[in-house]
Amino acid sequence: MTFSLVARSADGRRHGVVVASKFLAAGALVPAAAAEVGALATQAHVNLAYRPQGLTLLRTGVAPADVVAGLIAADPEREHRQLGVVGVDGTGATWTGPACHPWAGGRAGDGWAAQGNVLTGPEVVNALADAWLAKSALPFAERLVAALRAGDEAGGDRRGRQSAGLLVVERGGGYGGTSDVLVDLRVDDHPDPVAELGRLLAVHSMLFSRPDPSTLLDLSGAVADEVAALLAALGHPVADGGTEVALVSWAGLENLEERLVPGRIDPVVLTHLRGVALHVPAPRAAS
């Protein structure tokens, strides 16, 4: 009772799944992905065993279409299953069992597969696929959410809205480079879960995206003077360690540590610093 898209980035470094459903916490059940391996979505009458089994098959070099064939061949409930799979290269694959509640179906192409069941009609899957293909200029995670939004706006789950989820993996792309999970966001129960997922992704991008090296500013001269003054206004005066030490202290409290670069400052961090400092209450005059 779900619609989803599984995909990989154009450079093959990222794999992801985006999903929405009139079902509690669909993001906890549907998606699975492994960096430099592939991604899959299991839905309709979900078979959670598909997730580790499918990734294992992909990891050994099995093509997505053969992964789908292998998983459903061994499943006596395959007529009630729906599945989408994408690998490290080639065309994605999708399966819709004939016993899935209508409307149900899917489309697949190079590096993606879109599928859904209990939908208002085929226009939902078509909107998912068409938006994915049309939004190639967007960053990968944003492109996935844009496709999901298009499917939702086309009618989505015919029973209504409840949950949404986004999973994106990249080798070493997680927090501090210590995992492969680049984005893992879920909206488990919400009246407008796709919009809320978009809001969460915007916050996630602001806090955790790595800065664009071409935009970084040298933390010296007038920039350093401004940063020092703003930090002092926020209770982080520049001491013997210099402006950079004070900036690191403040940024850690704001959860912006992933955007720090030694000797330089990300404009996103500077803009946030200015905004926070602007709202600091002025000190009261002595009575």
mmCIF file of C-alpha atoms in Angstrom:
data_model
loop_
_atom_site.group_PDB
_atom_site.id
_atom_site.type_symbol
_atom_site.label_atom_id
_atom_site.label_comp_id
_atom_site.label_asym_id
_atom_site.label_seq_id
_atom_site.Cartn_x
_atom_site.Cartn_y
_atom_site.Cartn_z
ATOM 1 C CA MET A 1 0.000 0.000 0.000
ATOM 2 C CA THR A 2 2.801 2.276 -1.056
ATOM 3 C CA PHE A 3 4.607 4.127 -3.831
ATOM 4 C CA SER A 4 8.381 4.289 -4.062
ATOM 5 C CA LEU A 5 11.407 4.990 -6.225
ATOM 6 C CA VAL A 6 14.777 3.236 -6.041
ATOM 7 C CA ALA A 7 17.659 4.860 -7.906
ATOM 8 C CA ARG A 8 21.377 5.462 -8.230
ATOM 9 C CA SER A 9 23.176 8.706 -9.007
ATOM 10 C CA ALA A 10 24.571 9.429 -12.445
ATOM 11 C CA ASP A 11 28.133 8.853 -11.216
ATOM 12 C CA GLY A 12 27.134 5.596 -9.501
ATOM 13 C CA ARG A 13 28.425 6.735 -6.094
ATOM 14 C CA ARG A 14 25.026 7.037 -4.425
ATOM 15 C CA HIS A 15 22.047 4.721 -4.143
ATOM 16 C CA GLY A 16 18.742 5.609 -2.576
ATOM 17 C CA VAL A 17 15.103 4.825 -1.896
ATOM 18 C CA VAL A 18 12.223 7.214 -1.309
ATOM 19 C CA VAL A 19 8.773 6.031 -0.236
ATOM 20 C CA ALA A 20 5.356 7.258 0.905
ATOM 21 C CA SER A 21 2.282 5.376 2.117
ATOM 22 C CA LYS A 22 -0.941 5.397 4.083
ATOM 23 C CA PHE A 23 0.832 3.091 6.510
ATOM 24 C CA LEU A 24 2.588 3.770 9.798
ATOM 25 C CA ALA A 25 6.375 4.202 9.445
ATOM 26 C CA ALA A 26 6.709 2.847 5.899
ATOM 27 C CA GLY A 27 10.278 4.168 5.883
ATOM 28 C CA ALA A 28 11.175 1.618 8.563
ATOM 29 C CA LEU A 29 10.092 -1.333 6.405
ATOM 30 C CA VAL A 30 10.346 -0.600 2.690
ATOM 31 C CA PRO A 31 13.900 0.605 1.887
ATOM 32 C CA ALA A 32 17.271 -1.101 1.902
ATOM 33 C CA ALA A 33 20.537 0.073 0.349
ATOM 34 C CA ALA A 34 24.261 -0.576 0.509
ATOM 35 C CA ALA A 35 26.997 1.691 -0.827
ATOM 36 C CA GLU A 36 28.509 0.595 -4.148
ATOM 37 C CA VAL A 37 26.067 -2.343 -4.150
ATOM 38 C CA GLY A 38 22.526 -1.146 -4.867
ATOM 39 C CA ALA A 39 19.116 -0.429 -3.382
ATOM 40 C CA LEU A 40 15.699 -2.046 -3.184
ATOM 41 C CA ALA A 41 12.166 -1.416 -1.991
ATOM 42 C CA THR A 42 9.890 -4.183 -0.717
ATOM 43 C CA GLN A 43 6.215 -3.276 -0.438
ATOM 44 C CA ALA A 44 2.564 -4.346 -0.827
ATOM 45 C CA HIS A 45 2.607 -7.437 1.435
ATOM 46 C CA VAL A 46 6.157 -6.604 2.610
ATOM 47 C CA ASN A 47 8.720 -9.381 2.804
ATOM 48 C CA LEU A 48 11.508 -8.051 5.036
ATOM 49 C CA ALA A 49 13.744 -10.983 4.081
ATOM 50 C CA TYR A 50 14.004 -9.462 0.616
ATOM 51 C CA ARG A 51 16.202 -6.700 2.029
ATOM 52 C CA PRO A 52 19.251 -8.712 3.179
ATOM 53 C CA GLN A 53 18.751 -11.376 0.534
ATOM 54 C CA GLY A 54 18.463 -8.862 -2.286
ATOM 55 C CA LEU A 55 21.519 -6.890 -1.203
ATOM 56 C CA THR A 56 23.512 -10.118 -0.909
ATOM 57 C CA LEU A 57 22.609 -11.045 -4.481
ATOM 58 C CA LEU A 58 23.523 -7.573 -5.728
ATOM 59 C CA ARG A 59 26.804 -7.723 -3.827
ATOM 60 C CA THR A 60 27.751 -10.898 -5.717
ATOM 61 C CA GLY A 61 27.116 -9.196 -9.071
ATOM 62 C CA VAL A 62 23.630 -10.479 -9.853
ATOM 63 C CA ALA A 63 21.723 -8.093 -12.159
ATOM 64 C CA PRO A 64 18.586 -6.373 -10.754
ATOM 65 C CA ALA A 65 16.206 -8.341 -13.019
ATOM 66 C CA ASP A 66 17.765 -11.599 -11.849
ATOM 67 C CA VAL A 67 17.605 -10.435 -8.212
ATOM 68 C CA VAL A 68 13.871 -9.909 -8.621
ATOM 69 C CA ALA A 69 13.478 -13.272 -10.338
ATOM 70 C CA GLY A 70 15.436 -15.069 -7.641
ATOM 71 C CA LEU A 71 13.580 -13.463 -4.734
ATOM 72 C CA ILE A 72 10.086 -14.080 -6.040
ATOM 73 C CA ALA A 73 10.864 -17.616 -7.268
ATOM 74 C CA ALA A 74 11.564 -18.695 -3.693
ATOM 75 C CA ASP A 75 8.539 -16.871 -2.234
ATOM 76 C CA PRO A 76 5.172 -18.683 -2.116
ATOM 77 C CA GLU A 77 3.482 -15.305 -1.444
ATOM 78 C CA ARG A 78 5.048 -13.627 -4.514
ATOM 79 C CA GLU A 79 1.661 -12.796 -6.026
ATOM 80 C CA HIS A 80 1.099 -10.378 -3.134
ATOM 81 C CA ARG A 81 4.555 -8.764 -3.270
ATOM 82 C CA GLN A 82 5.885 -5.651 -4.958
ATOM 83 C CA LEU A 83 9.574 -5.008 -5.410
ATOM 84 C CA GLY A 84 11.959 -2.516 -7.011
ATOM 85 C CA VAL A 85 15.716 -3.076 -7.400
ATOM 86 C CA VAL A 86 18.632 -1.081 -8.781
ATOM 87 C CA GLY A 87 22.285 -2.125 -8.946
ATOM 88 C CA VAL A 88 25.655 -0.519 -9.605
ATOM 89 C CA ASP A 89 24.975 -0.239 -13.332
ATOM 90 C CA GLY A 90 22.357 -1.044 -15.949
ATOM 91 C CA THR A 91 18.583 -0.968 -15.884
ATOM 92 C CA GLY A 92 16.532 -1.185 -12.702
ATOM 93 C CA ALA A 93 13.887 -3.867 -12.260
ATOM 94 C CA THR A 94 10.404 -3.897 -10.768
ATOM 95 C CA TRP A 95 7.871 -6.615 -9.941
ATOM 96 C CA THR A 96 4.173 -6.336 -9.140
ATOM 97 C CA GLY A 97 2.386 -9.501 -8.107
ATOM 98 C CA PRO A 98 -1.030 -10.030 -9.735
ATOM 99 C CA ALA A 99 -2.730 -10.162 -6.321
ATOM 100 C CA CYS A 100 -1.574 -6.660 -5.276
ATOM 101 C CA HIS A 101 -4.454 -4.258 -4.627
ATOM 102 C CA PRO A 102 -5.202 -2.003 -7.604
ATOM 103 C CA TRP A 103 -4.059 0.229 -9.005
ATOM 104 C CA ALA A 104 -0.665 -1.476 -8.904
ATOM 105 C CA GLY A 105 2.284 -1.455 -11.280
ATOM 106 C CA GLY A 106 5.734 -0.111 -12.011
ATOM 107 C CA ARG A 107 8.199 1.313 -14.507
ATOM 108 C CA ALA A 108 11.969 0.945 -14.732
ATOM 109 C CA GLY A 109 14.846 2.483 -16.656
ATOM 110 C CA ASP A 110 18.579 3.028 -16.531
ATOM 111 C CA GLY A 111 19.446 3.257 -12.838
ATOM 112 C CA TRP A 112 15.910 3.522 -11.460
ATOM 113 C CA ALA A 113 12.642 1.698 -10.762
ATOM 114 C CA ALA A 114 9.310 3.208 -9.708
ATOM 115 C CA GLN A 115 6.404 1.180 -8.315
ATOM 116 C CA GLY A 116 3.234 1.476 -6.305
ATOM 117 C CA ASN A 117 0.052 -0.253 -5.221
ATOM 118 C CA VAL A 118 -3.342 0.882 -3.896
ATOM 119 C CA LEU A 119 -2.777 4.019 -5.973
ATOM 120 C CA THR A 120 -5.285 6.389 -7.543
ATOM 121 C CA GLY A 121 -4.014 5.156 -10.925
ATOM 122 C CA PRO A 122 -1.002 4.723 -13.208
ATOM 123 C CA GLU A 123 -0.511 8.477 -13.226
ATOM 124 C CA VAL A 124 1.227 8.175 -9.840
ATOM 125 C CA VAL A 125 4.009 5.893 -11.054
ATOM 126 C CA ASN A 126 4.262 7.890 -14.288
ATOM 127 C CA ALA A 127 4.680 11.097 -12.287
ATOM 128 C CA LEU A 128 7.354 9.473 -10.110
ATOM 129 C CA ALA A 129 9.309 8.301 -13.133
ATOM 130 C CA ASP A 130 8.865 11.434 -15.215
ATOM 131 C CA ALA A 131 9.903 13.744 -12.374
ATOM 132 C CA TRP A 132 12.980 11.614 -11.667
ATOM 133 C CA LEU A 133 14.030 11.879 -15.295
ATOM 134 C CA ALA A 134 13.241 15.605 -15.532
ATOM 135 C CA LYS A 135 14.987 16.704 -12.305
ATOM 136 C CA SER A 136 18.512 15.516 -13.112
ATOM 137 C CA ALA A 137 20.000 18.923 -12.214
ATOM 138 C CA LEU A 138 19.005 18.539 -8.553
ATOM 139 C CA PRO A 139 21.268 17.002 -5.899
ATOM 140 C CA PHE A 140 20.545 13.277 -5.612
ATOM 141 C CA ALA A 141 18.534 13.283 -2.358
ATOM 142 C CA GLU A 142 16.534 16.344 -3.416
ATOM 143 C CA ARG A 143 15.833 14.695 -6.773
ATOM 144 C CA LEU A 144 14.405 11.636 -5.020
ATOM 145 C CA VAL A 145 12.119 13.768 -2.857
ATOM 146 C CA ALA A 146 11.045 15.842 -5.874
ATOM 147 C CA ALA A 147 10.001 12.631 -7.625
ATOM 148 C CA LEU A 148 8.080 11.465 -4.551
ATOM 149 C CA ARG A 149 6.350 14.843 -4.341
ATOM 150 C CA ALA A 150 5.279 14.525 -7.975
ATOM 151 C CA GLY A 151 3.775 11.105 -7.282
ATOM 152 C CA ASP A 152 1.975 12.445 -4.232
ATOM 153 C CA GLU A 153 0.575 15.396 -6.163
ATOM 154 C CA ALA A 154 -0.589 13.044 -8.915
ATOM 155 C CA GLY A 155 -2.821 11.213 -6.425
ATOM 156 C CA GLY A 156 -0.541 8.949 -4.410
ATOM 157 C CA ASP A 157 -1.984 6.267 -2.155
ATOM 158 C CA ARG A 158 -5.750 6.258 -2.798
ATOM 159 C CA ARG A 159 -6.422 5.741 0.935
ATOM 160 C CA GLY A 160 -4.664 8.967 1.933
ATOM 161 C CA ARG A 161 -1.354 10.026 3.500
ATOM 162 C CA GLN A 162 0.496 8.936 6.633
ATOM 163 C CA SER A 163 4.242 8.315 6.311
ATOM 164 C CA ALA A 164 7.296 8.860 4.125
ATOM 165 C CA GLY A 165 10.975 7.969 4.197
ATOM 166 C CA LEU A 166 14.277 8.613 2.461
ATOM 167 C CA LEU A 167 17.438 6.484 2.568
ATOM 168 C CA VAL A 168 20.620 7.441 0.676
ATOM 169 C CA VAL A 169 23.987 5.685 0.930
ATOM 170 C CA GLU A 170 27.473 6.574 -0.295
ATOM 171 C CA ARG A 171 30.833 5.048 0.625
ATOM 172 C CA GLY A 172 32.133 7.085 3.610
ATOM 173 C CA GLY A 173 29.347 9.633 3.151
ATOM 174 C CA GLY A 174 27.868 9.382 6.645
ATOM 175 C CA TYR A 175 28.446 11.602 9.643
ATOM 176 C CA GLY A 176 32.132 12.255 10.131
ATOM 177 C CA GLY A 177 32.921 9.799 7.346
ATOM 178 C CA THR A 178 32.321 6.942 9.788
ATOM 179 C CA SER A 179 29.461 5.221 7.929
ATOM 180 C CA ASP A 180 27.966 4.891 4.460
ATOM 181 C CA VAL A 181 24.529 6.245 5.439
ATOM 182 C CA LEU A 182 24.389 9.709 3.927
ATOM 183 C CA VAL A 183 20.693 10.413 4.616
ATOM 184 C CA ASP A 184 18.216 8.414 6.684
ATOM 185 C CA LEU A 185 15.047 10.403 7.342
ATOM 186 C CA ARG A 186 11.579 9.173 8.260
ATOM 187 C CA VAL A 187 8.205 10.785 8.815
ATOM 188 C CA ASP A 188 6.316 8.031 10.574
ATOM 189 C CA ASP A 189 2.859 9.574 11.129
ATOM 190 C CA HIS A 190 1.947 12.981 9.684
ATOM 191 C CA PRO A 191 -0.979 14.552 7.780
ATOM 192 C CA ASP A 192 1.370 15.715 4.984
ATOM 193 C CA PRO A 193 4.374 13.380 5.206
ATOM 194 C CA VAL A 194 5.951 14.167 1.827
ATOM 195 C CA ALA A 195 6.071 17.894 2.558
ATOM 196 C CA GLU A 196 7.461 17.165 6.006
ATOM 197 C CA LEU A 197 10.112 14.892 4.499
ATOM 198 C CA GLY A 198 11.152 17.764 2.228
ATOM 199 C CA ARG A 199 11.433 20.076 5.231
ATOM 200 C CA LEU A 200 13.577 17.576 7.123
ATOM 201 C CA LEU A 201 15.844 17.103 4.117
ATOM 202 C CA ALA A 202 16.379 20.879 3.890
ATOM 203 C CA VAL A 203 17.408 20.946 7.569
ATOM 204 C CA HIS A 204 19.631 17.906 7.082
ATOM 205 C CA SER A 205 21.337 19.515 4.086
ATOM 206 C CA MET A 206 21.987 22.726 6.004
ATOM 207 C CA LEU A 207 23.526 20.910 8.951
ATOM 208 C CA PHE A 208 25.330 17.970 7.393
ATOM 209 C CA SER A 209 26.108 18.595 3.730
ATOM 210 C CA ARG A 210 29.803 19.054 3.049
ATOM 211 C CA PRO A 211 30.660 22.600 1.930
ATOM 212 C CA ASP A 212 31.364 23.436 -1.690
ATOM 213 C CA PRO A 213 35.129 24.156 -1.782
ATOM 214 C CA SER A 214 34.649 26.825 -4.447
ATOM 215 C CA THR A 215 32.503 28.934 -2.095
ATOM 216 C CA LEU A 216 34.692 28.854 1.029
ATOM 217 C CA LEU A 217 35.932 32.159 2.438
ATOM 218 C CA ASP A 218 39.336 32.658 4.048
ATOM 219 C CA LEU A 219 38.959 33.177 7.781
ATOM 220 C CA SER A 220 41.161 36.271 7.796
ATOM 221 C CA GLY A 221 40.974 40.044 7.496
ATOM 222 C CA ALA A 222 37.503 41.571 7.489
ATOM 223 C CA VAL A 223 35.811 38.158 7.473
ATOM 224 C CA ALA A 224 37.682 37.073 10.596
ATOM 225 C CA ASP A 225 36.894 40.398 12.303
ATOM 226 C CA GLU A 226 33.178 40.016 11.562
ATOM 227 C CA VAL A 227 33.123 36.406 12.730
ATOM 228 C CA ALA A 228 34.931 37.332 15.963
ATOM 229 C CA ALA A 229 32.442 40.117 16.696
ATOM 230 C CA LEU A 230 29.450 37.870 16.025
ATOM 231 C CA LEU A 231 30.863 35.096 18.193
ATOM 232 C CA ALA A 232 31.552 37.525 21.029
ATOM 233 C CA ALA A 233 27.931 38.709 20.861
ATOM 234 C CA LEU A 234 26.873 35.076 21.293
ATOM 235 C CA GLY A 235 29.104 34.505 24.318
ATOM 236 C CA HIS A 236 32.047 32.933 22.489
ATOM 237 C CA PRO A 237 34.764 35.598 22.744
ATOM 238 C CA VAL A 238 37.956 35.075 20.806
ATOM 239 C CA ALA A 239 40.746 34.215 23.261
ATOM 240 C CA ASP A 240 44.307 32.966 22.865
ATOM 241 C CA GLY A 241 43.227 30.190 20.526
ATOM 242 C CA GLY A 242 41.993 32.700 17.971
ATOM 243 C CA THR A 243 38.836 33.087 15.946
ATOM 244 C CA GLU A 244 38.872 29.535 14.638
ATOM 245 C CA VAL A 245 38.810 27.958 18.105
ATOM 246 C CA ALA A 246 35.834 30.103 19.100
ATOM 247 C CA LEU A 247 34.100 29.245 15.834
ATOM 248 C CA VAL A 248 34.581 25.515 16.395
ATOM 249 C CA SER A 249 33.126 25.833 19.902
ATOM 250 C CA TRP A 250 30.041 27.687 18.685
ATOM 251 C CA ALA A 251 29.517 25.517 15.580
ATOM 252 C CA GLY A 252 29.556 22.350 17.685
ATOM 253 C CA LEU A 253 26.672 23.682 19.762
ATOM 254 C CA GLU A 254 24.772 24.530 16.567
ATOM 255 C CA ASN A 255 25.408 21.044 15.059
ATOM 256 C CA LEU A 256 27.334 22.579 12.150
ATOM 257 C CA GLU A 257 30.618 20.753 12.736
ATOM 258 C CA GLU A 258 30.352 18.873 9.429
ATOM 259 C CA ARG A 259 30.622 22.203 7.615
ATOM 260 C CA LEU A 260 33.857 23.331 9.286
ATOM 261 C CA VAL A 261 37.051 23.650 7.221
ATOM 262 C CA PRO A 262 40.355 24.662 8.881
ATOM 263 C CA GLY A 263 41.344 28.225 8.097
ATOM 264 C CA ARG A 264 38.181 28.933 6.135
ATOM 265 C CA ILE A 265 34.455 29.423 6.672
ATOM 266 C CA ASP A 266 31.508 28.047 4.729
ATOM 267 C CA PRO A 267 29.100 30.835 3.645
ATOM 268 C CA VAL A 268 26.242 28.674 4.951
ATOM 269 C CA VAL A 269 27.852 28.760 8.404
ATOM 270 C CA LEU A 270 28.473 32.508 8.174
ATOM 271 C CA THR A 271 24.878 33.192 7.152
ATOM 272 C CA HIS A 272 23.592 31.107 10.058
ATOM 273 C CA LEU A 273 25.978 32.849 12.449
ATOM 274 C CA ARG A 274 24.741 36.257 11.309
ATOM 275 C CA GLY A 275 21.119 35.194 11.692
ATOM 276 C CA VAL A 276 21.590 33.804 15.198
ATOM 277 C CA ALA A 277 23.565 36.844 16.339
ATOM 278 C CA LEU A 278 20.900 39.159 14.942
ATOM 279 C CA HIS A 279 18.353 37.697 17.354
ATOM 280 C CA VAL A 280 20.486 37.953 20.493
ATOM 281 C CA PRO A 281 18.696 40.266 22.983
ATOM 282 C CA ALA A 282 20.556 43.477 23.700
ATOM 283 C CA PRO A 283 21.916 43.713 27.261
ATOM 284 C CA ARG A 284 19.759 45.657 29.708
ATOM 285 C CA ALA A 285 20.967 49.062 30.870
ATOM 286 C CA ALA A 286 21.952 49.267 34.526
ATOM 287 C CA SER A 287 19.229 50.723 36.723
#
